[in-house]
mmCIF file of C-alpha atoms in Angstrom:
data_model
loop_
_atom_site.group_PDB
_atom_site.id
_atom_site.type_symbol
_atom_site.label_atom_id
_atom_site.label_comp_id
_atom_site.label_asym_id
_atom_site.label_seq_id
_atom_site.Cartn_x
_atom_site.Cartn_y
_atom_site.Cartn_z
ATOM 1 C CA UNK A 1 -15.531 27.573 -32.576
ATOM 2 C CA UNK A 2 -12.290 28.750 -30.575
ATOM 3 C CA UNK A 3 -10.518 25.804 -28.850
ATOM 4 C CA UNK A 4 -8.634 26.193 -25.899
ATOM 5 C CA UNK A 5 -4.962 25.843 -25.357
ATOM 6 C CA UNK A 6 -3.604 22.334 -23.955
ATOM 7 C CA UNK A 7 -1.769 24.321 -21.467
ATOM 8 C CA UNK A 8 -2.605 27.353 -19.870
ATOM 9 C CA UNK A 9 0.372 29.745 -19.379
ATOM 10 C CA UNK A 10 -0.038 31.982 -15.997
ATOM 11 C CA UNK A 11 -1.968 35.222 -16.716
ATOM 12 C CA UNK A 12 0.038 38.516 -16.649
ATOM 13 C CA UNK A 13 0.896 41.258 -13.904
ATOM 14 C CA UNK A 14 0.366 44.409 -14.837
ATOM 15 C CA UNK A 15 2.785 45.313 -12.160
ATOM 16 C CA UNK A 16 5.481 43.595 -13.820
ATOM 17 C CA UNK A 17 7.532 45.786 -16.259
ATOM 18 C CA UNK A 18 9.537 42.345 -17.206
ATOM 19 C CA UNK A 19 7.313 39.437 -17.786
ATOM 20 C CA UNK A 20 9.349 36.529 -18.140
ATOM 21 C CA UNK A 21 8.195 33.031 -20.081
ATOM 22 C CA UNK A 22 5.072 32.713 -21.466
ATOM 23 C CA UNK A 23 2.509 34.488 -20.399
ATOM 24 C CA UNK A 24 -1.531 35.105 -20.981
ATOM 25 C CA UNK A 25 -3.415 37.748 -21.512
ATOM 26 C CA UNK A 26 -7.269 36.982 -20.317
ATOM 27 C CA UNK A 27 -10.271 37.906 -22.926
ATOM 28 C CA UNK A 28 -10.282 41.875 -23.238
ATOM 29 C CA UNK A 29 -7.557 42.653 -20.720
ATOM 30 C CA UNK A 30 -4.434 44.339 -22.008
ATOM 31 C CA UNK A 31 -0.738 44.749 -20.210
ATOM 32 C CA UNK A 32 2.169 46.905 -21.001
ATOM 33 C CA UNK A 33 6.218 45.753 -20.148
ATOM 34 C CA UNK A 34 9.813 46.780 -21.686
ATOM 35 C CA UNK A 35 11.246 45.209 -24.431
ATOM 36 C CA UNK A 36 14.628 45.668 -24.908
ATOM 37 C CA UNK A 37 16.823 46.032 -27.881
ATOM 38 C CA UNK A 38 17.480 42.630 -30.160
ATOM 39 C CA UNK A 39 14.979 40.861 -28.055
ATOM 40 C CA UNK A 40 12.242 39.178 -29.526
ATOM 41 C CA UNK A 41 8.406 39.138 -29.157
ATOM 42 C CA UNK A 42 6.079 36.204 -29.898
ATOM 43 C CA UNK A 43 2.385 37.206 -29.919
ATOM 44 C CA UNK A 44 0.376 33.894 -29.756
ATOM 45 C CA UNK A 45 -3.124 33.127 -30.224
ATOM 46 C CA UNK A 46 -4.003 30.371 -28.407
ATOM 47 C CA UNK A 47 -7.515 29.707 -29.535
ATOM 48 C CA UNK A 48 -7.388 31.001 -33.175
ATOM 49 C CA UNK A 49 -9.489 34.288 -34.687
ATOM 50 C CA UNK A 50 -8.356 36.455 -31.544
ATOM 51 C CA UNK A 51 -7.182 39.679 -32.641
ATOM 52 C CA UNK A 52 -4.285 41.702 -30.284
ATOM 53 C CA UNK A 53 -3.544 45.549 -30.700
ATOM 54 C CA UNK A 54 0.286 46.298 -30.171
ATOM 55 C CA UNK A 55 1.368 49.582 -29.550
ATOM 56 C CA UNK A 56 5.406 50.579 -28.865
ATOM 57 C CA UNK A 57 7.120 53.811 -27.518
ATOM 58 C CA UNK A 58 10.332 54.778 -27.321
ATOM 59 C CA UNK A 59 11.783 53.752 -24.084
ATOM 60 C CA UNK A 60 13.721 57.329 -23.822
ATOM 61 C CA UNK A 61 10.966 59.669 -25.144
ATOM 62 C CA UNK A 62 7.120 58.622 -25.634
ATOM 63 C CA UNK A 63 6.417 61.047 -27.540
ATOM 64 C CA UNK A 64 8.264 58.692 -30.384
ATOM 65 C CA UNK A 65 5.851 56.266 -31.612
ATOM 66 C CA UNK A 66 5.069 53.405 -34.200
ATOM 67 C CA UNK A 67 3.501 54.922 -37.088
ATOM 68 C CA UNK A 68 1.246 53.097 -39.785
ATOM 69 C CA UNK A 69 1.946 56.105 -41.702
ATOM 70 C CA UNK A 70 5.844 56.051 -41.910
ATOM 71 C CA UNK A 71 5.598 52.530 -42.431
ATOM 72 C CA UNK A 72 3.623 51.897 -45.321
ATOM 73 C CA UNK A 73 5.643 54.596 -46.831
ATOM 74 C CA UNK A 74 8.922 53.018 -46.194
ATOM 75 C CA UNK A 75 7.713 49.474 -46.623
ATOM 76 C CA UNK A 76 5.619 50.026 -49.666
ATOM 77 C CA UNK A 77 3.080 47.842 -48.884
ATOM 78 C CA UNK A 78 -0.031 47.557 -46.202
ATOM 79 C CA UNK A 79 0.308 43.764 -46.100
ATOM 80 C CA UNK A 80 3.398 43.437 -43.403
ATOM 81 C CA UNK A 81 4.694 39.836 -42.653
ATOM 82 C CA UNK A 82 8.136 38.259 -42.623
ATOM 83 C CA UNK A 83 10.684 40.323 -43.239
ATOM 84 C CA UNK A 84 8.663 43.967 -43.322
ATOM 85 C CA UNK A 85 10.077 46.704 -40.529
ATOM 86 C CA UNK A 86 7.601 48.622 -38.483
ATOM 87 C CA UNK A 87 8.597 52.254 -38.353
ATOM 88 C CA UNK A 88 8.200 55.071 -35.245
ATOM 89 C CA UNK A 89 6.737 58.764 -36.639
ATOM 90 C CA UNK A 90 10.056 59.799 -36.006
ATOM 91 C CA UNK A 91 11.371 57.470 -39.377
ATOM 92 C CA UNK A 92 13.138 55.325 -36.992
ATOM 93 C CA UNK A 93 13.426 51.725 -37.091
ATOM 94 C CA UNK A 94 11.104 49.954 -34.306
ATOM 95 C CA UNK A 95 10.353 46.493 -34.865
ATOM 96 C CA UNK A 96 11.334 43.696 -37.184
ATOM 97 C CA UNK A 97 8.980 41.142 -38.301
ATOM 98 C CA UNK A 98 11.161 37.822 -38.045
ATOM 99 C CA UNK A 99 8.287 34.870 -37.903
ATOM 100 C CA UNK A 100 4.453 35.316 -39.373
ATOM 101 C CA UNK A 101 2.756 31.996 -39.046
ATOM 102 C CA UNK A 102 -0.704 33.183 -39.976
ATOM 103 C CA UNK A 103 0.105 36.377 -42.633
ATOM 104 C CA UNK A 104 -2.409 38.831 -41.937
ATOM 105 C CA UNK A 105 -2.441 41.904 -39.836
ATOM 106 C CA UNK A 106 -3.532 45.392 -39.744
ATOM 107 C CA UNK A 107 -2.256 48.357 -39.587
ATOM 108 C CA UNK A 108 -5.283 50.774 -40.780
ATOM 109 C CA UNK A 109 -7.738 50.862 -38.363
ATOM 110 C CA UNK A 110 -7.260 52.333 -34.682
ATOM 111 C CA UNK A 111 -7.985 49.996 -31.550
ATOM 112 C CA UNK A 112 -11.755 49.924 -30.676
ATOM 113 C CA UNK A 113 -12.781 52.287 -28.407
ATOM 114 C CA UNK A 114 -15.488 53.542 -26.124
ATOM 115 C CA UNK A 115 -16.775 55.729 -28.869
ATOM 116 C CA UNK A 116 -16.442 53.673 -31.506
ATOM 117 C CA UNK A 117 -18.840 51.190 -30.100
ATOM 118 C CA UNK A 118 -21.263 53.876 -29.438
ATOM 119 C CA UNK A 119 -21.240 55.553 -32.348
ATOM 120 C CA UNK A 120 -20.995 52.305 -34.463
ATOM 121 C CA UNK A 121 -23.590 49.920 -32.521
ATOM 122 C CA UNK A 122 -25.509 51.717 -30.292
ATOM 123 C CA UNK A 123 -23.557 50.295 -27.506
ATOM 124 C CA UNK A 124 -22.487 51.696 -23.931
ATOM 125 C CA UNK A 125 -19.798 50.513 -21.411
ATOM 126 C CA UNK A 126 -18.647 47.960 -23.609
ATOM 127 C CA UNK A 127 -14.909 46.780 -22.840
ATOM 128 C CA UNK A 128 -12.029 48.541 -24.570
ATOM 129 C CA UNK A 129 -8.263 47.900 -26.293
ATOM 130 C CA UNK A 130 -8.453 51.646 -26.140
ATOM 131 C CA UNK A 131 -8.911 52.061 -22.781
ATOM 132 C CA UNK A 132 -6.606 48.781 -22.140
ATOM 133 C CA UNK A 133 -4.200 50.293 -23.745
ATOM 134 C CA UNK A 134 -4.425 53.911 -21.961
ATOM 135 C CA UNK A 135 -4.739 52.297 -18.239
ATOM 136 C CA UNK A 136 -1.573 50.174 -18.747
ATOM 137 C CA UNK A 137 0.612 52.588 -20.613
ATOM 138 C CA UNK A 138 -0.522 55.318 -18.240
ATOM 139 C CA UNK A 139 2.533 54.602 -15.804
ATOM 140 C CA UNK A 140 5.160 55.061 -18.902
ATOM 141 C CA UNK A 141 4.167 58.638 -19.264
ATOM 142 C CA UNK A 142 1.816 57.464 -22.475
ATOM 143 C CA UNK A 143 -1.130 60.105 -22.841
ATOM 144 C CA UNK A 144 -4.601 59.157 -23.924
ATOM 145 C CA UNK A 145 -4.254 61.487 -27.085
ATOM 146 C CA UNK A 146 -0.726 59.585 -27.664
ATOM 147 C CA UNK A 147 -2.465 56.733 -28.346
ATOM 148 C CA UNK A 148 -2.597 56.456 -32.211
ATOM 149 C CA UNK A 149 -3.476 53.235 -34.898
ATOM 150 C CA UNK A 150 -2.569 50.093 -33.523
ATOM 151 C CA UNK A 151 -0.444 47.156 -35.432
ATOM 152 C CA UNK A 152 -3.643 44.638 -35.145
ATOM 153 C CA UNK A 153 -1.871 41.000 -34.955
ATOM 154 C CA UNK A 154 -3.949 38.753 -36.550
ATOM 155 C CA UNK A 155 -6.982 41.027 -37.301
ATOM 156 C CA UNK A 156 -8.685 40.699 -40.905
ATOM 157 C CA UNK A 157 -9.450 43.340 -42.959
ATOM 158 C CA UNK A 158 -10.394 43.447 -47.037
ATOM 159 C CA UNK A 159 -10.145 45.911 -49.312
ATOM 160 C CA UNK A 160 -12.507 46.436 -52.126
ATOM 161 C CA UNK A 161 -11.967 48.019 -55.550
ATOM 162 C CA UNK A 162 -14.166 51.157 -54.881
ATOM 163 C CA UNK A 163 -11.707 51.484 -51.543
ATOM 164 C CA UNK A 164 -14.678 50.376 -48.969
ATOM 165 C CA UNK A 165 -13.161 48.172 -45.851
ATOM 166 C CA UNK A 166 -14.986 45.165 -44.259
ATOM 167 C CA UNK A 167 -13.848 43.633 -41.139
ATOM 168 C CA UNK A 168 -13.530 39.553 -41.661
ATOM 169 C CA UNK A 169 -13.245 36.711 -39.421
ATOM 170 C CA UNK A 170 -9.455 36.405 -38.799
ATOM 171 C CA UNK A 171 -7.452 33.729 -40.583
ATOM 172 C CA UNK A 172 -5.372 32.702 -37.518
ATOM 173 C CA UNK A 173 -5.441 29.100 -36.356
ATOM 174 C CA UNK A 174 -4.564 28.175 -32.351
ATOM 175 C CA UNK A 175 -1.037 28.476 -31.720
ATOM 176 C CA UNK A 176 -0.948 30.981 -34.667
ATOM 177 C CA UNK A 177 2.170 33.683 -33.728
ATOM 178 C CA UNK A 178 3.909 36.921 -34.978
ATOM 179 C CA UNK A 179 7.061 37.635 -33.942
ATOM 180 C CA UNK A 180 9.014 40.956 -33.586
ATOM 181 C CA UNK A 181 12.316 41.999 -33.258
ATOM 182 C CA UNK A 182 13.082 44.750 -31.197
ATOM 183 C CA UNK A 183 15.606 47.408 -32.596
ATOM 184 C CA UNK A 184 15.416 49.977 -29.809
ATOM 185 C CA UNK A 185 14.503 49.895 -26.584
ATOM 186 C CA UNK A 186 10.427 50.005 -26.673
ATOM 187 C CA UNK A 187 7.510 50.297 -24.209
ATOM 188 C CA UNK A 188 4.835 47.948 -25.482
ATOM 189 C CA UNK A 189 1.162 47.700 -25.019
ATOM 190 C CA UNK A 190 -0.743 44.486 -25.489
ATOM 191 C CA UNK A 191 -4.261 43.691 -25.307
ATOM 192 C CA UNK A 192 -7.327 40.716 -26.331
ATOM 193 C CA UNK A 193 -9.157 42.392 -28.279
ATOM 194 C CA UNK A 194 -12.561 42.531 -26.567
ATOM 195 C CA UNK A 195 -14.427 42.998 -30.049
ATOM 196 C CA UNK A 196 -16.802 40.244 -30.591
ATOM 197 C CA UNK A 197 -17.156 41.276 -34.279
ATOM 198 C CA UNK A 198 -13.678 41.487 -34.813
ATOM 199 C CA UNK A 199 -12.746 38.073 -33.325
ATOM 200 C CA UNK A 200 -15.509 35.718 -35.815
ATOM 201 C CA UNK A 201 -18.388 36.154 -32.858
ATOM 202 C CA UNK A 202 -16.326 35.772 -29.659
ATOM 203 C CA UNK A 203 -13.487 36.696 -27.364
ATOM 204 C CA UNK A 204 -10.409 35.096 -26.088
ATOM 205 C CA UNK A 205 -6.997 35.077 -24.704
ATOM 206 C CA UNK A 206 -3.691 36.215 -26.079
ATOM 207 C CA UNK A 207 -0.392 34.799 -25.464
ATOM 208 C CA UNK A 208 2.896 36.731 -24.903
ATOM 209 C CA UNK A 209 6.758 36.179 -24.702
ATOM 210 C CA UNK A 210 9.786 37.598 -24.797
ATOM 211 C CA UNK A 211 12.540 35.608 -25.996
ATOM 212 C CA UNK A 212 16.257 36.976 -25.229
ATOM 213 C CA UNK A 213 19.044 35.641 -26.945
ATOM 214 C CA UNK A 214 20.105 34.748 -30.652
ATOM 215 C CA UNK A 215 17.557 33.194 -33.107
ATOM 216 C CA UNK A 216 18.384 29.436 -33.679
#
């Protein structure tokens, strides 16, 4: 069972392009802010086995974006943690892993969607990091069809040896975090993944901050 946090930071205001300290994103809500070169982002999970979908832009031109593709091709591997560089389509540096408390992610499967859950379960109006993600990057000039595979913080998925894919409970603890490094100047979408199957049977919160300054 999810536990809550001892302390509840305020939630988020998805007017403000600058969040600063911690903030919260409530179960299956999303947000979208800058982050600015060599600043960091910590994306906390307060309550443990909460999945968040991250998606970046290019601050100058949205039409640059984070790319699974590029990255497992530069990075050699589809297990990113500490250390591992997220790349933009345009084989640009975006983000640098440079903290990974929990150690698995994914970076295969695209953010759950209004379809998905229709065509998958049978299921109508169900809540979206899809359409999270749309509404909130909307203002940035971000497109629905823009909107590409996610980096899923803290979202478990296996791999068998005939190449079949099962989504698993994930492996993050409360207070669990990933933090990124940004190496040009992003727009980044958030959500809370509103996927009961994806978060071990129920939803939460996810934490946020971004952390200026040089890492002690």
């Amino acid at each position: 069972m999810k536990t809550a946090a001892l302390s509840t930071p305020p939630a988020v205001d998805p007017a403000d392009p600058r969040p600063v300290g911690r903030r919260r994103i409530p179960a299956k809500c999303g947000t979208a802010f800058r982050l600015n070169a060599g600043e960091r982002l910590r994306v906390i999970d307060p309550g443990g086995q909460q999945v968040s979908d991250l998606m970046c832009y290019a601050a100058d031109d949205v039409r640059e974006y984070l790319s699974g593709g590029r990255t497992f091709d530069y990075e050699e591997t589809i297990l990113l943690t500490t250390g591992n560089t997220l790349w933009s389509n345009r084989s640009r540096k975006f983000l640098r892993i440079t903290e990974d408390t929990c150690g698995r992610h994914d970076f295969l499967l695209t953010p759950c969607s209004p379809e998905m859950y229709r065509i998958l379960l049978g299921v109508d109006d169900h809540p979206s990091c899809f359409v999270n993600l749309r509404d909130n990057l909307a203002s940035y000039g971000v497109e629905p069809d823009m909107i590409p595979t996610t980096f899923n913080c803290f979202m478990h998925v296996s791999f068998q040896p005939d190449g079949r894919i099962s989504v698993d409970p994930p492996l993050s603890k409360p207070g669990d975090l990933i933090e990124f490094e940004a190496l040009v100047d992003l727009v980044v979408g958030l959500t809370a993944c509103p996927s009961e199957t994806t978060n071990a049977g129920s939803v939460g919160p996810i934490d946020f901050e971004i952390v200026t300054g040089a890492k002690s």
